Coordinates of C-alpha atoms in Angstrom, one line a residue:
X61 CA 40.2 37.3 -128.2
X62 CA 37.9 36.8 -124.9
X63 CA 38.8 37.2 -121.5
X64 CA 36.4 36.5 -119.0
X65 CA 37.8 37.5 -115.4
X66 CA 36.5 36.5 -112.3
X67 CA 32.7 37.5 -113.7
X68 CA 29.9 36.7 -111.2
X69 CA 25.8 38.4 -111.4
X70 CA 24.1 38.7 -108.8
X71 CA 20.4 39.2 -108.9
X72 CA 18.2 40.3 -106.1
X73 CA 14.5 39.6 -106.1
X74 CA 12.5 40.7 -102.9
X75 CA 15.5 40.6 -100.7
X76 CA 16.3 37.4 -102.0
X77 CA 19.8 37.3 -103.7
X78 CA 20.4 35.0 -106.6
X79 CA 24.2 34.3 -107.8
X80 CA 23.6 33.1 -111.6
X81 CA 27.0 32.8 -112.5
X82 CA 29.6 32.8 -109.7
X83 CA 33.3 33.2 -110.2
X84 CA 33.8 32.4 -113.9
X85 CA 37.2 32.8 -115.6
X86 CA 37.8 31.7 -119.4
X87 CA 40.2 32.4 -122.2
X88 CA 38.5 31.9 -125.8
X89 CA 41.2 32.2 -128.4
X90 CA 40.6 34.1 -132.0
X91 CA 39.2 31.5 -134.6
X92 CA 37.9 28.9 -131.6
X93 CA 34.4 27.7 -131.7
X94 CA 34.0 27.6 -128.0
X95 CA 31.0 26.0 -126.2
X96 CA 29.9 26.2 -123.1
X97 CA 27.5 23.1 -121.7
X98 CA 24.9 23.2 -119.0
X99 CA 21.6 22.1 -118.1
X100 CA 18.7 24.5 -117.6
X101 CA 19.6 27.3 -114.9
X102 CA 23.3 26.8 -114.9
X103 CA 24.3 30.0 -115.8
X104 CA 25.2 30.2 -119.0
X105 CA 22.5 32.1 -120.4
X106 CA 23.4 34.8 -118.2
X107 CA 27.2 34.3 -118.8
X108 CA 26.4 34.9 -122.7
X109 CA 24.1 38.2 -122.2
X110 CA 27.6 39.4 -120.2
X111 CA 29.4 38.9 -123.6
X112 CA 27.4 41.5 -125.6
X113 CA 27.1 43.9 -122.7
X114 CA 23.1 42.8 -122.4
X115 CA 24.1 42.0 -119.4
X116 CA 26.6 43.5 -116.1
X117 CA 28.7 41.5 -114.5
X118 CA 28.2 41.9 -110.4
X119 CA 31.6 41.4 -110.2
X120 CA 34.9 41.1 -112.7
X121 CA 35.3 42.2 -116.4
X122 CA 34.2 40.9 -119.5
X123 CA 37.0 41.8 -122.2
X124 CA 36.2 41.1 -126.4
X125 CA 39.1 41.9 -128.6
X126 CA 40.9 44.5 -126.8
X127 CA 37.5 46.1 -125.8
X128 CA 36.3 46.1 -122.0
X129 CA 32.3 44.7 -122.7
X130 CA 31.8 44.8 -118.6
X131 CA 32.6 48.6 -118.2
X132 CA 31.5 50.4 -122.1
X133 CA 28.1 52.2 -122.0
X134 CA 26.5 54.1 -124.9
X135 CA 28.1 54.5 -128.1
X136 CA 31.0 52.9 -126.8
X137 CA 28.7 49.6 -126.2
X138 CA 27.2 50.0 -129.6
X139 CA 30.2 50.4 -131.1
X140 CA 31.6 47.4 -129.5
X141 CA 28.3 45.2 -130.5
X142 CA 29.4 45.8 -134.4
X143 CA 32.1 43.4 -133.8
X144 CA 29.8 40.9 -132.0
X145 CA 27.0 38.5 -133.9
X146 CA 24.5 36.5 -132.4
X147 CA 22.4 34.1 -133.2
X148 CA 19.1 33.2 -131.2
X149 CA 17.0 29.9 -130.5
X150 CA 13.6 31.3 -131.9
X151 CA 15.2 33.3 -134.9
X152 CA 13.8 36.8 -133.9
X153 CA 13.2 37.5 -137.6
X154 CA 11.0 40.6 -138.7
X155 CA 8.2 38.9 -139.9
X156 CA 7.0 41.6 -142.1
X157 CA 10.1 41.5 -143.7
X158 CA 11.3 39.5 -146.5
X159 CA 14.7 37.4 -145.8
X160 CA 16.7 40.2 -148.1
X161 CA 15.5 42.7 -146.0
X162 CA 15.6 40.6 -142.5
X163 CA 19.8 40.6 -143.5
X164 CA 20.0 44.3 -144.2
X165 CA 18.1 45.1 -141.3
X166 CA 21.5 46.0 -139.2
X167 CA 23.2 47.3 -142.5
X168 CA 20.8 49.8 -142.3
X169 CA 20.9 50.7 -138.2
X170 CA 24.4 51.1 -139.1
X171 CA 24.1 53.5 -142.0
X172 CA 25.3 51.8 -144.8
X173 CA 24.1 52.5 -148.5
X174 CA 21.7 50.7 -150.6
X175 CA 24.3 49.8 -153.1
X176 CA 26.4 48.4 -150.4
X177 CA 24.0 46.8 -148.5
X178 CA 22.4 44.9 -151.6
X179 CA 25.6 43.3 -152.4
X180 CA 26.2 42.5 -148.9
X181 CA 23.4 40.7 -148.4
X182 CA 23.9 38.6 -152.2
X183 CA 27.3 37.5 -150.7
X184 CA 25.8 36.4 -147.0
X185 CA 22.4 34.6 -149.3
X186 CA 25.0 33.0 -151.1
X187 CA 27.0 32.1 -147.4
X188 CA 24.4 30.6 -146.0
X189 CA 22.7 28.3 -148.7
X190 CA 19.4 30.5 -149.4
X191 CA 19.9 31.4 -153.4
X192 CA 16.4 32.0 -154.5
X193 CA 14.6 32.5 -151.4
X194 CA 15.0 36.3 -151.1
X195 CA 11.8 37.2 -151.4
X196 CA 10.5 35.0 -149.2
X197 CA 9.0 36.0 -145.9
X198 CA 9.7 34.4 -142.8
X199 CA 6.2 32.4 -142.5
X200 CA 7.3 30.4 -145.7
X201 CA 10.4 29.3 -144.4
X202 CA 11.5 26.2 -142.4
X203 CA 12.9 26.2 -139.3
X204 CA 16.9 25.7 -140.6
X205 CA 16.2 28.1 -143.1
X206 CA 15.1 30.7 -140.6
X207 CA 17.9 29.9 -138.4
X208 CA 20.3 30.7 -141.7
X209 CA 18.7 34.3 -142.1
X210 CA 19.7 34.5 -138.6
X211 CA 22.9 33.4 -139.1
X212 CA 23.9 36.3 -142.2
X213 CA 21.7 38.4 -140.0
X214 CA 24.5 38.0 -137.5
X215 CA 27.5 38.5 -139.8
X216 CA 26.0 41.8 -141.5
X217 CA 28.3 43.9 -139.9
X218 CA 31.2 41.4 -140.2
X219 CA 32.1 40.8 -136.5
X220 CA 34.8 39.1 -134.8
X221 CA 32.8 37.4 -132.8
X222 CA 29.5 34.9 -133.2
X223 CA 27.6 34.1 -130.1
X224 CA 24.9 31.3 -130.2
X225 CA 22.5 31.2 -127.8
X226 CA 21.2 27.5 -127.9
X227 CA 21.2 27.8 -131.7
X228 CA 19.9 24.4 -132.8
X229 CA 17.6 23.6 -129.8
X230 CA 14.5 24.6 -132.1
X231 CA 15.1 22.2 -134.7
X232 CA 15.1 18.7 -135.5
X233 CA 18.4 16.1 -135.8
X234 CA 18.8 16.3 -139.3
X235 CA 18.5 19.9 -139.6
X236 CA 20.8 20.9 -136.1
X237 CA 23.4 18.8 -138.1
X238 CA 23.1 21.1 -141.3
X239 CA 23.4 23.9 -139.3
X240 CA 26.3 23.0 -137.1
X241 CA 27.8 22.5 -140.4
X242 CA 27.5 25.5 -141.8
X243 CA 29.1 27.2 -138.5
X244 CA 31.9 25.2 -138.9
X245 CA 32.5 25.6 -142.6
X246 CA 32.0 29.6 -141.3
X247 CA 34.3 29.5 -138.7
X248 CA 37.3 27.7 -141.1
X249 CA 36.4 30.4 -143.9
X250 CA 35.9 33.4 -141.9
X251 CA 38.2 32.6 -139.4
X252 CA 35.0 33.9 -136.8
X253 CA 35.6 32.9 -133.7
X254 CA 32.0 31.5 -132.0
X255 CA 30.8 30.9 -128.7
X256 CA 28.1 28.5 -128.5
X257 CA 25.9 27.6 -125.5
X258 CA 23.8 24.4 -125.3
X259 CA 22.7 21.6 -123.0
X260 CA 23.5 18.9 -125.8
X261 CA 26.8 17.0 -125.7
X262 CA 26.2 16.3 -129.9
X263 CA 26.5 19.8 -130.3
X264 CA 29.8 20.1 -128.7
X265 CA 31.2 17.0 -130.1
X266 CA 30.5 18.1 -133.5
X267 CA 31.9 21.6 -133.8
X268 CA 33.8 22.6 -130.7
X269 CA 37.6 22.9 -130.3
X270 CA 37.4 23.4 -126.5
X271 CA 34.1 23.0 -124.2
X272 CA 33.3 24.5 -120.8
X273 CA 30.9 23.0 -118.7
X274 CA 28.7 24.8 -116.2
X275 CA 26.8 23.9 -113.2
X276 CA 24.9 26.4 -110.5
X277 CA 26.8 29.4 -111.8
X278 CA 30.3 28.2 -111.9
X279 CA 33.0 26.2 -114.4
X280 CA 33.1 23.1 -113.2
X281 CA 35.1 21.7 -115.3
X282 CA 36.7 22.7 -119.4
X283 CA 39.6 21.6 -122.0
X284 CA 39.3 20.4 -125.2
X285 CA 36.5 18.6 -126.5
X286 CA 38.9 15.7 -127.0
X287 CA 39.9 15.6 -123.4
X288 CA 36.8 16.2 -121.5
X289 CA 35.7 13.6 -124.1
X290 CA 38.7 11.1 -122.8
X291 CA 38.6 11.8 -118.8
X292 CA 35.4 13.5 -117.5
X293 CA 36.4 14.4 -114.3
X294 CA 32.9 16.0 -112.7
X295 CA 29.9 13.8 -112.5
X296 CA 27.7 16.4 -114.5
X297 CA 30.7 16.4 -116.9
X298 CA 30.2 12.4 -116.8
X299 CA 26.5 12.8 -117.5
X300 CA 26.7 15.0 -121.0
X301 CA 29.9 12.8 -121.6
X302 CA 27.5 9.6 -121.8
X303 CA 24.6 10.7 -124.1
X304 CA 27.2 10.6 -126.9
X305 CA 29.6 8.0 -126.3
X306 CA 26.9 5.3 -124.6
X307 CA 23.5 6.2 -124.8
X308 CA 20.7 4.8 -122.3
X309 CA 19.7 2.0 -124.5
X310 CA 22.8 0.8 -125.5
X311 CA 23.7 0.7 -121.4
X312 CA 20.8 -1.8 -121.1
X313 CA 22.1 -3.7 -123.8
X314 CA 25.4 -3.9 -122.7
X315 CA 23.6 -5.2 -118.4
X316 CA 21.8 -7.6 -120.5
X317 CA 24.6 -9.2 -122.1
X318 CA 26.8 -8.7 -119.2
X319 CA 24.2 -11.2 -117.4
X320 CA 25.1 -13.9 -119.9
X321 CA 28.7 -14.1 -118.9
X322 CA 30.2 -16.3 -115.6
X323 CA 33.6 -16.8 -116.6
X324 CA 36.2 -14.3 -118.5
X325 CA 36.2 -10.3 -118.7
X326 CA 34.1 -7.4 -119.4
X327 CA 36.3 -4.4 -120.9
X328 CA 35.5 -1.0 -121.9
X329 CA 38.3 -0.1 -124.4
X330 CA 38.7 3.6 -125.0
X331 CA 40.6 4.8 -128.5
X332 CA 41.8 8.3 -129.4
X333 CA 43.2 9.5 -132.7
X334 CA 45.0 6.6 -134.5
X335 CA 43.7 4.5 -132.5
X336 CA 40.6 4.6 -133.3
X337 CA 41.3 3.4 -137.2
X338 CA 43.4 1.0 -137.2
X339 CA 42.7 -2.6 -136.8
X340 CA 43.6 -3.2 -133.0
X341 CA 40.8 -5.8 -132.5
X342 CA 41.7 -8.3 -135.0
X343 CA 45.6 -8.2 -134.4
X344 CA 44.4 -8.7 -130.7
X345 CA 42.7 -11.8 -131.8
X346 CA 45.8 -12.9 -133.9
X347 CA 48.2 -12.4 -131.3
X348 CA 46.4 -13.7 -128.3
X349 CA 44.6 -17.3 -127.3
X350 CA 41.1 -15.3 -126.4
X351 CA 38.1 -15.6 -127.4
X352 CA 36.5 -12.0 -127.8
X353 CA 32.6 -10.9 -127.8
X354 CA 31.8 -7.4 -129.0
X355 CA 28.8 -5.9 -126.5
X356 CA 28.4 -2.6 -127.7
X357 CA 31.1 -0.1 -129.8
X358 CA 30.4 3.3 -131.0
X359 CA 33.1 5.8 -132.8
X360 CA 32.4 9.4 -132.2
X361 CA 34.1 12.2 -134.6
X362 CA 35.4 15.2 -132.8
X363 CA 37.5 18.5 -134.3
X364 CA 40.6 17.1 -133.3
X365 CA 40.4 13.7 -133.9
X366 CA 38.6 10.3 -133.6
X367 CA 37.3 9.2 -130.4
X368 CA 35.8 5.5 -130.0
X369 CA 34.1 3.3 -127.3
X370 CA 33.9 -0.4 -127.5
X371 CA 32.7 -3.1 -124.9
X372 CA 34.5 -6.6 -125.2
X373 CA 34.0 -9.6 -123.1
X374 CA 37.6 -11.3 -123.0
X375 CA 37.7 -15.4 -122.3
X376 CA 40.7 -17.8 -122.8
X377 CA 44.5 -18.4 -121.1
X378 CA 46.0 -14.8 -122.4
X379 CA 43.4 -12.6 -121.0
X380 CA 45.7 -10.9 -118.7
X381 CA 48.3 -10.4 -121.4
X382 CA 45.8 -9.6 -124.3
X383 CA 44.9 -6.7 -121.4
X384 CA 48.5 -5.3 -120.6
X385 CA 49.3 -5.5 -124.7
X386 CA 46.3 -3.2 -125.3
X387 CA 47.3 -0.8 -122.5
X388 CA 50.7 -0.9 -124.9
X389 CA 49.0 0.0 -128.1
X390 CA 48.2 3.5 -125.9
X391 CA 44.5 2.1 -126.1
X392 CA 42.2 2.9 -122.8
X393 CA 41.3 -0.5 -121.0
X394 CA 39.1 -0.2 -118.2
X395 CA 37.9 -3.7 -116.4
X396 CA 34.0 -3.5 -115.6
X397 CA 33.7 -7.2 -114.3

């Protein structure tokens, strides 16, 4: 569905040269929600405006569903755009406009007819969870709500493809969780394949089938969520990877406890899948002359599967054994002390 080859931009600013994105090559398959994860000035920004032709590549192509983004100009790019959505961080609603007439907006760019348009924009008020706010302008909206105009705003012309361009950093937990649903219950009914950029692991873990991460213009490192997830390789990759699975406080907790302990083990057990529902601790316990401590544990949900973290301190005579049975369970068993 994408193809990004080889796609580097190059600004220049008073004979200074800046390379924003340097080298990038990605293959986002129809029906993916894709992210891509970087902190502020990684390049993904820039890498985005490339998808919708906002932006030229320096160097490379940019290809969207048989279409070549990096080389169309004029109608060609316009007519390309029809089959690309996107979605913004600050909305970019018409204020003046009610949120009927914020969705038809690109209905009517594009020509269509009142008739049409009208029941369009009933189906995508009826997609998005806005039934009975029609009428209502954007200064009487929430933030999520103005984020779903946005979103059937995007999928008025019913593209293939959905970008989102740091979607959900506007809004508060409760509310980015709401939304993320609602892309993903999209993306399953629609089959509409998004790309997502954000510098928040929780956003990745909770939508995204595969996950890029980006750092001073370049991949550093992607795969599936579940895998990047498993074996960060990259320390910035490492970084994202710990503000879901073992946040900052919980890392203090776990020193502190660690403290306590002279004799036996401290373990980080990793479990994927299965793994992560069945009842691995207390047949350990049953099996295995230990005593066992529970530090810290946390079980993430990701698209394609279950993904959990739990520190143990091990003490007793089958330590060693407890340890190699684990590792035979296909459970992740990493000695910290």
């Amino acid at each position: 569905m994408i193809s990004i080859s080889n796609v580097s931009k190059v600004f220049r600013s008073k004979g200074k040269e800046v390379r924003a994105v340097d080298g990038v090559n990605l293959d986002i398959q129809q029906g993916e929600v894709f992210g891509i994860i970087g902190y502020s000035g990684a390049g993904k920004s820039t890498l985005l405006r490339m998808l919708n032709g906002l932006e030229q590549p320096t160097e490379g192509s940019v290809n969207i569903a048989g279409t070549s983004i990096s080389t169309s100009k004029g109608v060609q790019l316009r007519k390309a755009r029809h089959d690309i959505g996107m979605i913004f961080q600050h909305f970019h609603l018409l204020w003046s406009r009610t949120v009927a007439e914020n969705i038809a907006f690109p209905l009517e760019i594009a020509g269509v007819s009142k008739a049409k348009r009208a029941a369009k924009v009933k189906e995508l008020i009826d997609l998005v969870g806005l039934t009975g706010r029609e009428s209502a302008y954007p200064s009487q909206l929430s933030g999520g709500q103005k984020q779903r105009v946005g979103i059937a705003r995007a999928l008025a012309n019913d593209p293939k493809v959905l970008l989102c361009d740091e979607a959900t950093s506007a809004l508060d937990p409760e509310t980015t969780d709401s939304i993320l649903q609602l892309l993903s219950d999209i993306n399953e009914r629609l089959g509409l394949t998004i790309v997502l950029i954000t510098h928040e692991m929780h956003v990745i873990q909770k939508i995204c089938h595969h996950v890029a991460v980006m750092e001073d213009g370049k991949v550093v490192e992607s795969g599936t969520v579940l895998r990047v997830f498993q074996h960060p390789e990259q320390p910035v990759t490492k970084r994202f990877v710990q503000q879901v699975v073992q946040p900052e406080e919980a890392t203090v907790t776990i020193e502190h406890l660690m403290s306590g302990y002279t004799t036996g083990k401290i373990i980080r057990l990793q479990f994927v899948g299965e793994t992560a529902e069945q009842p691995i601790v207390n047949e350990l316990i049953r099996r295995f002359d230990i005593r066992l401590n529970i530090l810290q544990g946390k079980i993430s949900q990701l698209q394609d599967g279950s993904y959990g973290n739990l520190f143990v301190h091990l003490d007793g005579s089958d330590v060693t054994s407890a340890v190699e049975w684990l590792r035979e369970q296909h459970v992740g068993v990493e000695v910290i002390t």
